[in-house]
Short mmCIF file of C-alpha atoms and ligand atoms in Angstrom, two decimals:
data_model
loop_
_atom_site.label_atom_id
_atom_site.label_comp_id
_atom_site.label_asym_id
_atom_site.label_seq_id
_atom_site.Cartn_x
_atom_site.Cartn_y
_atom_site.Cartn_z
CA UNK A 1 -12.45 -16.69 -16.05
CA UNK A 2 -12.54 -17.12 -12.32
CA UNK A 3 -16.30 -16.34 -10.72
CA UNK A 4 -16.74 -12.92 -8.69
CA UNK A 5 -19.72 -13.11 -6.83
CA UNK A 6 -21.43 -10.52 -4.33
CA UNK A 7 -23.38 -10.14 -1.55
CA UNK A 8 -24.63 -6.57 -1.42
CA UNK A 9 -26.81 -5.99 1.30
CA UNK A 10 -28.60 -2.58 2.48
CA UNK A 11 -27.52 -1.94 6.25
CA UNK A 12 -31.17 -0.81 7.05
CA UNK A 13 -31.74 -3.69 9.72
CA UNK A 14 -29.55 -6.41 11.45
CA UNK A 15 -28.76 -9.26 8.94
CA UNK A 16 -31.92 -11.02 7.92
CA UNK A 17 -32.55 -14.35 7.31
CA UNK A 18 -33.40 -14.34 3.62
CA UNK A 19 -30.26 -11.93 3.37
CA UNK A 20 -27.71 -14.34 4.95
CA UNK A 21 -28.76 -17.33 2.97
CA UNK A 22 -28.53 -15.03 -0.06
CA UNK A 23 -25.13 -14.22 1.13
CA UNK A 24 -24.47 -18.56 1.86
CA UNK A 25 -25.46 -19.04 -1.59
CA UNK A 26 -23.04 -16.70 -2.93
CA UNK A 27 -20.15 -17.26 -0.63
CA UNK A 28 -20.58 -21.68 -0.87
CA UNK A 29 -20.37 -20.88 -5.12
CA UNK A 30 -17.14 -18.38 -4.64
CA UNK A 31 -15.31 -21.44 -2.34
CA UNK A 32 -16.41 -24.18 -4.69
CA UNK A 33 -15.21 -22.64 -7.87
CA UNK A 34 -11.93 -20.84 -5.93
CA UNK A 35 -13.55 -17.88 -6.53
CA UNK A 36 -14.01 -14.54 -4.95
CA UNK A 37 -16.29 -13.45 -2.63
CA UNK A 38 -16.81 -10.01 -2.47
CA UNK A 39 -19.16 -7.60 0.05
CA UNK A 40 -20.80 -4.05 -0.96
CA UNK A 41 -22.18 -1.87 1.09
CA UNK A 42 -25.36 -0.57 -0.52
CA UNK A 43 -25.97 2.61 1.66
CA UNK A 44 -27.30 5.03 -0.49
CA UNK A 45 -30.82 5.45 1.51
CA UNK A 46 -29.80 7.81 3.45
CA UNK A 47 -33.08 7.92 6.34
CA UNK A 48 -32.63 4.29 6.58
CA UNK A 49 -29.19 3.54 7.02
CA UNK A 50 -27.10 3.19 9.82
CA UNK A 51 -23.54 2.53 10.39
CA UNK A 52 -24.06 -0.02 13.63
CA UNK A 53 -26.37 -1.93 10.82
CA UNK A 54 -23.23 -2.64 9.18
CA UNK A 55 -21.30 -3.55 11.86
CA UNK A 56 -24.07 -6.38 12.97
CA UNK A 57 -24.30 -7.40 9.03
CA UNK A 58 -20.53 -7.70 9.63
CA UNK A 59 -20.73 -9.51 12.74
CA UNK A 60 -23.60 -11.64 11.76
CA UNK A 61 -21.13 -12.73 8.66
CA UNK A 62 -18.09 -13.88 11.18
CA UNK A 63 -20.32 -15.68 13.23
CA UNK A 64 -22.24 -17.51 10.39
CA UNK A 65 -18.48 -18.03 9.06
CA UNK A 66 -18.58 -16.44 5.88
CA UNK A 67 -15.35 -14.64 5.15
CA UNK A 68 -15.20 -12.33 2.32
CA UNK A 69 -12.49 -11.69 0.18
CA UNK A 70 -12.73 -7.96 -0.85
CA UNK A 71 -15.27 -5.32 1.00
CA UNK A 72 -15.19 -3.17 3.71
CA UNK A 73 -12.00 -4.52 6.41
CA UNK A 74 -11.50 -6.58 3.90
CA UNK A 75 -10.23 -3.98 0.83
CA UNK A 76 -9.69 -5.21 -2.42
CA UNK A 77 -8.52 -3.57 -6.11
CA UNK A 78 -12.30 -3.25 -6.83
CA UNK A 79 -13.35 -0.54 -4.11
CA UNK A 80 -14.65 0.95 -2.94
CA UNK A 81 -16.58 -1.18 -1.10
CA UNK A 82 -19.45 0.92 -0.15
CA UNK A 83 -21.64 2.98 -2.56
CA UNK A 84 -21.72 5.78 -0.56
CA UNK A 85 -18.01 6.31 -1.65
CA UNK A 86 -18.60 5.75 -4.84
CA UNK A 87 -20.96 8.32 -6.32
CA UNK A 88 -18.31 9.59 -8.49
CA UNK A 89 -17.95 6.36 -10.54
CA UNK A 90 -21.25 6.11 -11.45
CA UNK A 91 -21.32 10.23 -12.35
CA UNK A 92 -18.68 9.64 -14.94
CA UNK A 93 -20.53 6.56 -15.91
CA UNK A 94 -23.38 9.09 -16.61
CA UNK A 95 -21.89 11.27 -18.32
CA UNK A 96 -20.21 8.68 -20.15
CA UNK A 97 -23.44 7.97 -21.63
CA UNK A 98 -24.96 10.84 -22.40
CA UNK A 99 -21.70 11.97 -23.87
CA UNK A 100 -22.80 8.70 -26.52
CA UNK A 101 -25.86 9.37 -26.96
CA UNK A 102 -27.12 6.33 -24.89
CA UNK A 103 -28.58 9.07 -22.38
CA UNK A 104 -30.84 11.80 -22.07
CA UNK A 105 -32.27 14.29 -20.02
CA UNK A 106 -35.62 14.01 -19.12
CA UNK A 107 -37.42 17.59 -18.30
CA UNK A 108 -41.41 15.92 -17.39
CA UNK A 109 -42.49 16.67 -14.29
CA UNK A 110 -44.46 14.48 -11.97
CA UNK A 111 -47.26 15.61 -11.93
CA UNK A 112 -46.97 14.66 -15.75
CA UNK A 113 -45.76 11.37 -15.20
CA UNK A 114 -48.31 10.85 -12.75
CA UNK A 115 -51.24 12.15 -15.56
CA UNK A 116 -49.81 10.07 -18.53
CA UNK A 117 -49.17 7.09 -16.02
CA UNK A 118 -53.06 7.21 -15.17
CA UNK A 119 -54.23 7.85 -18.84
CA UNK A 120 -52.64 4.11 -19.51
CA UNK A 121 -53.95 2.62 -16.65
CA UNK A 122 -57.33 3.64 -17.58
CA UNK A 123 -56.75 2.28 -21.30
CA UNK A 124 -55.70 -1.22 -19.48
CA UNK A 125 -51.97 -0.44 -20.57
CA UNK A 126 -48.60 -1.34 -19.05
CA UNK A 127 -47.63 2.39 -17.98
CA UNK A 128 -44.74 3.51 -19.14
CA UNK A 129 -42.65 6.67 -20.45
CA UNK A 130 -44.07 7.62 -23.56
CA UNK A 131 -41.17 8.76 -24.88
CA UNK A 132 -41.61 12.99 -25.23
CA UNK A 133 -38.12 14.22 -24.41
CA UNK A 134 -36.65 11.69 -26.38
CA UNK A 135 -36.45 13.67 -29.91
CA UNK A 136 -35.14 16.30 -27.98
CA UNK A 137 -32.34 17.86 -29.83
CA UNK A 138 -29.00 18.16 -28.50
CA UNK A 139 -29.48 22.26 -28.62
CA UNK A 140 -32.75 21.98 -27.58
CA UNK A 141 -32.36 19.98 -24.39
CA UNK A 142 -28.63 21.95 -23.84
CA UNK A 143 -31.02 25.18 -23.63
CA UNK A 144 -33.31 23.97 -21.51
CA UNK A 145 -30.89 23.19 -19.06
CA UNK A 146 -28.96 26.40 -19.21
CA UNK A 147 -32.16 27.84 -18.63
CA UNK A 148 -31.61 26.23 -15.57
CA UNK A 149 -34.68 23.33 -15.82
CA UNK A 150 -34.80 20.42 -13.83
CA UNK A 151 -33.65 16.90 -15.62
CA UNK A 152 -33.91 13.46 -14.82
CA UNK A 153 -31.67 11.03 -17.48
CA UNK A 154 -33.27 8.63 -19.20
CA UNK A 155 -31.48 5.49 -21.42
CA UNK A 156 -32.35 5.33 -24.65
CA UNK A 157 -33.41 1.76 -25.29
CA UNK A 158 -34.52 0.16 -28.51
CA UNK A 159 -38.73 -0.60 -27.69
CA UNK A 160 -39.36 -3.65 -30.10
CA UNK A 161 -37.45 -6.95 -28.33
CA UNK A 162 -38.13 -8.42 -25.65
CA UNK A 163 -34.98 -8.93 -22.73
CA UNK A 164 -35.00 -12.64 -22.16
CA UNK A 165 -31.95 -13.96 -19.85
CA UNK A 166 -31.40 -17.97 -18.78
CA UNK A 167 -31.50 -17.59 -14.63
CA UNK A 168 -29.85 -20.29 -13.48
CA UNK A 169 -32.30 -20.63 -10.64
CA UNK A 170 -35.30 -20.61 -12.74
CA UNK A 171 -34.84 -21.09 -16.48
CA UNK A 172 -35.49 -18.96 -18.81
CA UNK A 173 -37.56 -15.26 -18.04
CA UNK A 174 -39.01 -12.98 -20.38
CA UNK A 175 -40.10 -9.81 -20.25
CA UNK A 176 -42.38 -8.23 -23.23
CA UNK A 177 -41.42 -5.27 -24.88
CA UNK A 178 -44.29 -3.37 -23.64
CA UNK A 179 -43.27 -4.06 -20.07
CA UNK A 180 -39.91 -1.69 -20.41
CA UNK A 181 -39.01 2.22 -21.21
CA UNK A 182 -36.60 4.19 -21.35
CA UNK A 183 -35.92 3.84 -17.24
CA UNK A 184 -34.17 6.67 -15.39
CA UNK A 185 -31.29 6.61 -14.22
CA UNK A 186 -30.41 9.68 -12.39
CA UNK A 187 -32.76 11.43 -10.10
CA UNK A 188 -33.30 15.30 -11.13
CA UNK A 189 -31.01 15.13 -7.81
CA UNK A 190 -28.19 14.08 -9.83
CA UNK A 191 -28.29 10.71 -7.69
CA UNK A 192 -28.17 7.63 -9.95
CA UNK A 193 -30.89 5.28 -9.42
CA UNK A 194 -30.70 2.25 -6.98
CA UNK A 195 -30.87 -0.24 -10.90
CA UNK A 196 -27.76 2.14 -12.07
CA UNK A 197 -25.23 2.08 -9.56
CA UNK A 198 -26.59 -1.77 -8.87
CA UNK A 199 -24.85 -2.68 -12.64
CA UNK A 200 -21.70 0.32 -12.11
CA UNK A 201 -20.22 -1.96 -8.95
CA UNK A 202 -20.91 -5.00 -10.67
CA UNK A 203 -19.60 -4.45 -14.22
CA UNK A 204 -16.36 -2.40 -11.62
CA UNK A 205 -16.58 -5.24 -9.59
CA UNK A 206 -16.17 -7.53 -12.44
CA UNK A 207 -19.33 -9.43 -11.01
CA UNK A 208 -19.83 -12.57 -12.89
CA UNK A 209 -22.37 -14.64 -11.74
CA UNK A 210 -25.67 -12.70 -9.59
CA UNK A 211 -27.16 -14.75 -7.06
CA UNK A 212 -29.92 -13.07 -5.27
CA UNK A 213 -33.65 -13.19 -3.58
CA UNK A 214 -35.97 -13.62 -6.56
CA UNK A 215 -37.71 -10.12 -5.44
CA UNK A 216 -35.51 -8.85 -7.00
CA UNK A 217 -36.44 -10.76 -10.49
CA UNK A 218 -38.53 -7.29 -11.84
CA UNK A 219 -34.95 -5.31 -11.40
CA UNK A 220 -33.06 -7.40 -13.88
CA UNK A 221 -34.20 -6.42 -17.41
CA UNK A 222 -33.88 -2.45 -16.10
CA UNK A 223 -30.62 -4.20 -15.45
CA UNK A 224 -29.95 -5.98 -18.98
CA UNK A 225 -30.64 -2.64 -20.75
CA UNK A 226 -28.09 -0.60 -18.73
CA UNK A 227 -25.57 -3.06 -19.04
CA UNK A 228 -26.12 -2.94 -22.70
CA UNK A 229 -25.79 0.83 -22.72
CA UNK A 230 -22.96 0.29 -21.02
CA UNK A 231 -21.19 -2.06 -23.67
CA UNK A 232 -20.18 -4.21 -20.78
CA UNK A 233 -20.79 -7.81 -20.85
CA UNK A 234 -23.88 -9.53 -18.84
CA UNK A 235 -23.01 -11.96 -15.69
CA UNK A 236 -25.20 -15.04 -14.75
CA UNK A 237 -28.47 -14.14 -12.71
CA UNK A 238 -29.60 -16.92 -10.49
CA UNK A 239 -32.35 -15.98 -8.66
CA UNK A 240 -33.46 -17.87 -5.48
CA UNK A 241 -37.16 -18.52 -3.99
CA UNK A 242 -38.13 -16.89 -0.95
CA UNK A 243 -37.77 -18.06 2.39
CA UNK A 244 -41.52 -18.80 3.81
CA UNK A 245 -43.26 -19.20 7.07
CA UNK A 246 -44.69 -22.17 7.23
CA UNK A 247 -48.16 -21.17 5.79
CA UNK A 248 -46.49 -20.42 3.03
CA UNK A 249 -46.51 -16.81 3.13
CA UNK A 250 -43.31 -14.35 2.65
CA UNK A 251 -41.15 -14.63 6.02
CA UNK A 252 -42.12 -12.44 9.05
CA UNK A 253 -41.85 -12.04 12.15
CA UNK A 254 -44.83 -13.01 13.05
CA UNK A 255 -42.90 -16.64 11.87
CA UNK A 256 -40.73 -15.86 14.74
CA UNK A 257 -37.36 -14.30 14.50
CA UNK A 258 -36.11 -13.23 11.35
CA UNK A 259 -32.93 -11.76 12.12
CA UNK A 260 -29.54 -13.81 12.46
CA UNK A 261 -28.49 -13.10 16.03
CA UNK A 262 -31.80 -13.51 17.47
CA UNK A 263 -30.50 -17.34 16.56
CA UNK A 264 -27.19 -17.17 17.90
CA UNK A 265 -28.71 -15.56 20.75
CA UNK A 266 -31.47 -18.12 21.21
CA UNK A 267 -28.32 -20.43 21.61
CA UNK A 268 -28.23 -22.44 17.90
CA UNK A 269 -24.56 -23.00 16.55
CA UNK A 270 -23.39 -21.20 13.72
CA UNK A 271 -22.33 -24.74 11.88
CA UNK A 272 -26.23 -25.99 12.54
CA UNK A 273 -28.20 -22.96 11.50
CA UNK A 274 -25.97 -22.55 8.25
CA UNK A 275 -26.35 -26.30 7.52
CA UNK A 276 -30.21 -25.80 7.76
CA UNK A 277 -30.34 -22.47 5.37
CA UNK A 278 -28.32 -24.53 2.93
CA UNK A 279 -30.91 -26.50 2.55
CA UNK A 280 -33.48 -23.92 1.85
CA UNK A 281 -34.37 -23.98 -1.70
CA UNK A 282 -31.14 -25.77 -2.40
CA UNK A 283 -31.31 -30.02 -2.77
CA UNK A 284 -27.75 -32.23 -2.28
CA UNK A 285 -27.27 -34.44 -5.19
CA UNK A 286 -28.01 -36.77 -2.24
CA UNK A 287 -31.51 -35.83 -0.11
CA UNK A 288 -31.56 -38.87 2.20
CA UNK A 289 -29.28 -36.85 3.90
CA UNK A 290 -29.54 -33.61 6.14
CA UNK A 291 -25.91 -33.07 7.77
CA UNK A 292 -23.60 -31.66 5.79
CA UNK A 293 -20.38 -29.89 7.38
CA UNK A 294 -19.80 -26.57 5.43
CA UNK A 295 -16.16 -28.26 3.00
CA UNK A 296 -18.73 -30.90 2.22
CA UNK A 297 -21.41 -28.08 1.36
CA UNK A 298 -18.74 -26.17 -0.37
CA UNK A 299 -17.97 -29.23 -2.42
CA UNK A 300 -21.31 -30.72 -3.18
CA UNK A 301 -22.85 -26.49 -4.40
CA UNK A 302 -24.16 -26.22 -7.17
CA UNK A 303 -26.82 -23.49 -9.24
CA UNK A 304 -28.51 -26.39 -11.01
CA UNK A 305 -29.51 -27.48 -7.34
CA UNK A 306 -30.88 -24.52 -6.49
CA UNK A 307 -35.19 -25.46 -6.20
CA UNK A 308 -36.84 -23.41 -8.43
CA UNK A 309 -39.87 -22.53 -5.70
CA UNK A 310 -40.91 -21.42 -2.32
CA UNK A 311 -38.31 -22.24 1.13
CA UNK A 312 -40.16 -22.97 3.47
CA UNK A 313 -38.72 -22.33 7.29
CA UNK A 314 -39.46 -24.72 9.16
CA UNK A 315 -38.20 -23.73 12.80
CA UNK A 316 -39.30 -27.14 14.05
CA UNK A 317 -36.76 -29.16 11.99
CA UNK A 318 -33.92 -25.68 12.80
CA UNK A 319 -33.97 -27.06 16.71
CA UNK A 320 -33.96 -30.69 15.59
CA UNK A 321 -30.36 -29.91 13.44
CA UNK A 322 -29.46 -28.15 16.49
CA UNK A 323 -29.61 -30.46 18.63
CA UNK A 324 -27.99 -33.32 15.88
CA UNK A 325 -25.18 -30.51 15.91
CA UNK A 326 -25.07 -29.93 19.65
CA UNK A 327 -24.86 -34.16 20.38
CA UNK A 328 -21.85 -33.87 18.36
CA UNK A 329 -19.80 -31.21 19.88
CA UNK A 330 -16.43 -32.08 21.70
CA UNK A 331 -17.49 -32.03 25.67
CA UNK A 332 -14.83 -29.17 25.60
CA UNK A 333 -16.72 -27.48 22.48
CA UNK A 334 -19.72 -27.89 24.41
CA UNK A 335 -18.85 -26.82 27.66
CA UNK A 336 -16.99 -23.36 26.10
CA UNK A 337 -20.24 -22.57 24.30
CA UNK A 338 -22.17 -22.82 27.04
CA UNK A 339 -20.90 -21.04 29.72
CA UNK A 340 -22.95 -17.39 28.11
CA UNK A 341 -25.63 -18.90 29.22
CA UNK A 342 -24.87 -21.14 32.11
CA UNK A 343 -23.08 -17.50 33.21
CA UNK A 344 -26.74 -16.26 32.56
CA UNK A 345 -28.29 -18.59 35.82
CA UNK A 346 -28.68 -16.70 38.46
CA UNK A 347 -26.16 -18.04 41.49
CA UNK A 348 -23.36 -19.10 38.44
CA UNK A 349 -21.21 -20.86 39.33
CA UNK A 350 -22.25 -21.74 43.05
CA UNK A 351 -19.88 -24.51 44.93
CA UNK A 352 -18.54 -25.95 41.18
CA UNK A 353 -15.32 -25.44 39.72
CA UNK A 354 -14.35 -26.49 36.28
CA UNK A 355 -14.50 -29.87 35.86
CA UNK A 356 -18.09 -30.20 37.77
CA UNK A 357 -19.37 -27.60 35.36
CA UNK A 358 -17.96 -29.37 32.73
CA UNK A 359 -19.45 -32.18 33.45
CA UNK A 360 -23.06 -30.71 34.54
CA UNK A 361 -22.79 -29.73 30.40
CA UNK A 362 -22.74 -33.18 29.65
CA UNK A 363 -25.74 -33.67 31.45
CA UNK A 364 -27.89 -31.99 29.41
CA UNK A 365 -26.35 -32.87 26.02
CA UNK A 366 -28.52 -35.21 24.12
CA UNK A 367 -31.61 -32.56 26.08
CA UNK A 368 -31.00 -28.74 24.83
CA UNK A 369 -32.42 -28.54 21.27
CA UNK A 370 -30.52 -25.15 21.82
CA UNK A 371 -27.55 -23.97 24.38
CA UNK A 372 -29.97 -20.71 25.81
CA UNK A 373 -32.14 -24.25 27.39
CA UNK A 374 -29.01 -24.94 29.36
CA UNK A 375 -30.39 -21.61 31.27
CA UNK A 376 -33.59 -22.99 32.17
CA UNK A 377 -32.32 -26.61 32.16
CA UNK A 378 -29.68 -26.06 34.93
CA UNK A 379 -31.56 -23.67 37.07
CA UNK A 380 -31.78 -26.17 40.21
CA UNK A 381 -27.87 -26.49 40.30
CA UNK A 382 -27.61 -23.02 41.32
CA UNK A 383 -30.80 -22.54 43.15
CA UNK A 384 -32.23 -24.66 46.17
CA UNK A 385 -35.78 -25.58 44.68
CA UNK A 386 -38.43 -23.36 45.41
CA UNK A 387 -41.55 -25.56 44.90
CA UNK A 388 -41.64 -28.56 43.93
CA UNK A 389 -43.59 -30.28 40.93
CA UNK A 390 -47.40 -31.05 42.07
CA UNK A 391 -47.27 -34.21 39.65
CA UNK A 392 -44.12 -35.17 41.56
CA UNK A 393 -45.51 -34.83 44.87
CA UNK A 394 -48.80 -37.05 43.43
CA UNK A 395 -46.26 -39.68 42.83
CA UNK A 396 -43.77 -39.42 45.12
CA UNK A 397 -46.74 -40.05 47.58
CA UNK A 398 -47.50 -43.47 45.96
CA UNK A 399 -44.64 -44.22 47.64
CA UNK A 400 -44.92 -46.08 50.85
CA UNK A 401 -44.49 -44.74 54.39
CA UNK A 402 -42.24 -41.68 51.43
CA UNK A 403 -40.87 -39.59 54.90
CA UNK A 404 -38.81 -42.83 55.75
CA UNK A 405 -37.67 -43.82 52.36
CA UNK A 406 -35.82 -39.76 51.99
CA UNK A 407 -34.74 -40.12 55.26
CA UNK A 408 -32.98 -43.18 54.99
CA UNK A 409 -31.43 -42.36 51.47
CA UNK A 410 -29.95 -39.17 52.54
CA UNK A 411 -28.50 -41.03 56.03
CA UNK A 412 -27.20 -43.48 53.21
CA UNK A 413 -25.78 -41.55 51.07
CA UNK A 414 -23.80 -39.75 53.57
CA UNK A 415 -21.72 -42.30 53.71
CA UNK A 416 -21.23 -42.78 50.45
CA UNK A 417 -17.44 -42.46 48.91
CA UNK A 418 -16.70 -41.83 46.19
CA UNK A 419 -19.70 -40.00 45.41
CA UNK A 420 -19.86 -40.70 41.75
CA UNK A 421 -22.33 -42.77 40.01
CA UNK A 422 -21.47 -46.62 40.56
CA UNK A 423 -21.30 -46.11 44.57
CA UNK A 424 -24.21 -43.70 44.27
CA UNK A 425 -26.77 -46.31 42.39
CA UNK A 426 -25.32 -48.77 44.92
CA UNK A 427 -26.44 -46.68 47.32
CA UNK A 428 -30.25 -45.40 46.15
CA UNK A 429 -30.84 -49.61 45.28
CA UNK A 430 -29.60 -50.63 48.76
CA UNK A 431 -32.25 -48.37 50.34
CA UNK A 432 -34.84 -49.50 47.76
CA UNK A 433 -33.76 -53.53 48.72
CA UNK A 434 -33.59 -52.37 52.57
CA UNK A 435 -37.55 -51.05 52.46
CA UNK A 436 -38.59 -53.69 49.89
CA UNK A 437 -39.46 -51.02 46.79
CA UNK A 438 -39.46 -50.95 43.69
CA UNK A 439 -35.74 -48.67 42.88
CA UNK A 440 -37.96 -46.20 41.17
CA UNK A 441 -39.83 -45.53 44.02
CA UNK A 442 -37.01 -44.24 45.82
CA UNK A 443 -35.94 -42.54 42.48
CA UNK A 444 -38.32 -40.60 41.59
CA UNK A 445 -39.16 -38.53 44.94
CA UNK A 446 -35.26 -38.20 45.09
CA UNK A 447 -35.31 -36.93 41.80
CA UNK A 448 -37.94 -34.87 42.83
CA UNK A 449 -36.88 -34.02 46.20
CA UNK A 450 -33.44 -32.72 44.67
CA UNK A 451 -34.77 -30.76 41.51
CA UNK A 452 -37.90 -29.91 42.07
CA UNK A 453 -38.77 -31.48 39.06
CA UNK A 454 -40.30 -34.93 37.20
CA UNK A 455 -37.80 -34.86 34.24
CA UNK A 456 -33.74 -34.30 33.68
CA UNK A 457 -30.69 -36.06 33.57
CA UNK A 458 -29.72 -39.67 34.73
CA UNK A 459 -30.34 -39.37 38.67
CA UNK A 460 -26.91 -40.79 39.42
CA UNK A 461 -24.75 -38.86 37.37
CA UNK A 462 -27.15 -35.88 38.40
CA UNK A 463 -26.21 -36.26 42.51
CA UNK A 464 -22.08 -36.82 41.40
CA UNK A 465 -22.59 -33.45 39.67
CA UNK A 466 -24.39 -31.85 42.65
CA UNK A 467 -22.19 -33.64 44.84
CA UNK A 468 -23.29 -35.21 48.55
CA UNK A 469 -23.37 -32.50 50.81
CA UNK A 470 -25.57 -30.82 48.60
CA UNK A 471 -28.07 -34.47 47.87
CA UNK A 472 -28.64 -34.60 51.94
CA UNK A 473 -29.32 -31.09 52.64
CA UNK A 474 -32.15 -30.90 49.83
CA UNK A 475 -33.41 -34.01 50.93
CA UNK A 476 -33.29 -33.23 54.75
CA UNK A 477 -34.87 -29.50 53.41
CA UNK A 478 -37.59 -31.73 51.22
CA UNK A 479 -38.60 -33.52 54.77
CA UNK A 480 -38.84 -30.59 56.66
CA UNK A 481 -41.12 -28.87 54.54
CA UNK A 482 -43.53 -31.72 54.06
CA UNK A 483 -44.31 -30.11 50.95
CA UNK A 484 -46.57 -33.10 50.16
CA UNK A 485 -49.18 -32.76 52.70
CA UNK A 486 -50.25 -29.72 50.58
CA UNK A 487 -51.99 -32.02 48.08
CA UNK A 488 -54.94 -33.60 48.26
CA UNK A 489 -55.02 -37.15 47.24
N1 LIG B 501 -28.93 -4.04 -1.88
C1 LIG B 501 -30.10 -5.45 -1.77
C2 LIG B 501 -30.52 -6.03 -1.33
O1 LIG B 501 -30.66 -6.01 -0.21
C3 LIG B 501 -29.21 -6.24 -2.86
C4 LIG B 501 -29.33 -5.75 -4.79
C5 LIG B 501 -28.65 -7.23 -5.18
O2 LIG B 501 -28.28 -8.12 -4.66
O3 LIG B 501 -28.88 -6.32 -6.83
O4 LIG B 501 -32.11 -6.63 -1.26
#
C-alpha cells in the first residue's frame, strides 16, 4: 500500500511555524516512502478564513520547497481539496450513517445540554451526553422532524470499550469509555462538525498516515469512533510534540516571530530554516551532526525518531545554522539572494557595478547571521559616514600625530595601482613604517575614517571594493571635519 499523507491547514493566518513543521514532517515522510503528499485547505470557519491566507500558506510552502502532489493548483483524483467545496460529500456520508442507524437525530436544546453538563460537573463526573434521544424510535424522531424541531446528528457508539491506538509519535494512547460519548457529527444547521469533516476527507483522500501536532490528540478518539461508524480502515496516527519557546511554554508571539514569512523577510535561507525545523521534534540517527541537506533528510526521516516531548525553538541556534548555510553558498547564489536586502540600502547601487557588488557581498559572508543583516553591515558603502564611533575616535588618538598619518595614507593611496588587496596592503604598511608606528595604528583610524565604525571586514578588501577615489575622499573628509577634537581624552 502506498503512503498517502496530508497537510491540512486552516487559512486563518499566515503559515505558522508549528504548521510548517507539521507540513515538513508529512512531506519528508511522503518523499522518504515515495508516497503522495496531499494539501487540503480546511476553510470551513467562515468568519476567520481569508483567501489571502490560503495564498500566503501556499507561498510559504513553496518557499520551503514543500511541493504537493495533490491539492490546490496541483489537482488530483481525490478532490475537491478545499473543505468548503466538499459539502455534498459530507451530506452524503451523514445520510448514509442515518440510513444505517449509526447516527441518530438529537433534539436536545443547548440549554438542556448545558444543564446536564453542570449537573455532571457538580457530581465530579466527566461531562458527556446522557443519551436522551438515543432511544427515540425512528417514527417518533421523524414525527418531531416533520413538526419542524431542530436537531443535530449524533453517532451511536458502544459505551463499554476504551478507544486505544498505537501512536507512532507517542506510543499507546487510551481513552477510557467515560471520556467518550455519542458525539455530534452534524450541527442543527446541517453542517458537519470539524471532526466529522476531517474523517470524511481523510477517508475520501485515502490517507494512510495522519501526522499532526499533539494538540489534536483529544480529537483522535472521536475521529476513531467516526472511522468505525463509517466502516473505514483506520490510518496510522503520529502526533508530534508542540514547539515551545525558550521558557518551555507553547511558542507564541512573545517568543519571537511565529509566521514563516517573517523568517523569510528577515533573511533566513529556506534550506537553513527547513533543516532547523526538522530537528524540532525529530532526531537524526547520528545526533552529533546538525547540518543536513533536504535530500539527506528525505533519506533519513522515519517516524520512530520523532521525539515524544516538547521541542524548544532556539532562535540563536537558528541564526547559527543560517550562518553555516550562508557561508556555504556559492558566490553567485549569495549575491543573488542578498540582492533584495542590498537594494533596501539608501543610496544603492551607488557607483558599483555588478562585479563590485558581488565582491561587496562576499566581504560579509562570514558575518551575516541573516541576509537582512547586510543592510546594516554595508550601509557605509552607499552613504558617507555621518558620524564616527566614539570609542574608535578615542582609540585613534593613540596614533601619534593622527592627522599627519591619515594625510600620508591618503596621499599614498592616491598612487596605488592597481587598487587591489595586495598593493593596498603594501601601501598601508609602508605608511606605518615611514612613520615608525605599528600597522594597527594606521589600520584602525583608517577603518574609522572610511566606515565610521570599529568593526567590519578586512580593511584591505574593504578599501578595494570602496575604490580609490572614495577612500581618498573619505580620509580627507575625516581630516577636514576633525572629529577627534570633540573627544575628551
Ligand atoms: N486544520 C487543522 C489545523 O490547522 C489540522 C487538522 C488535522 O491535521 O487533522 O490545525
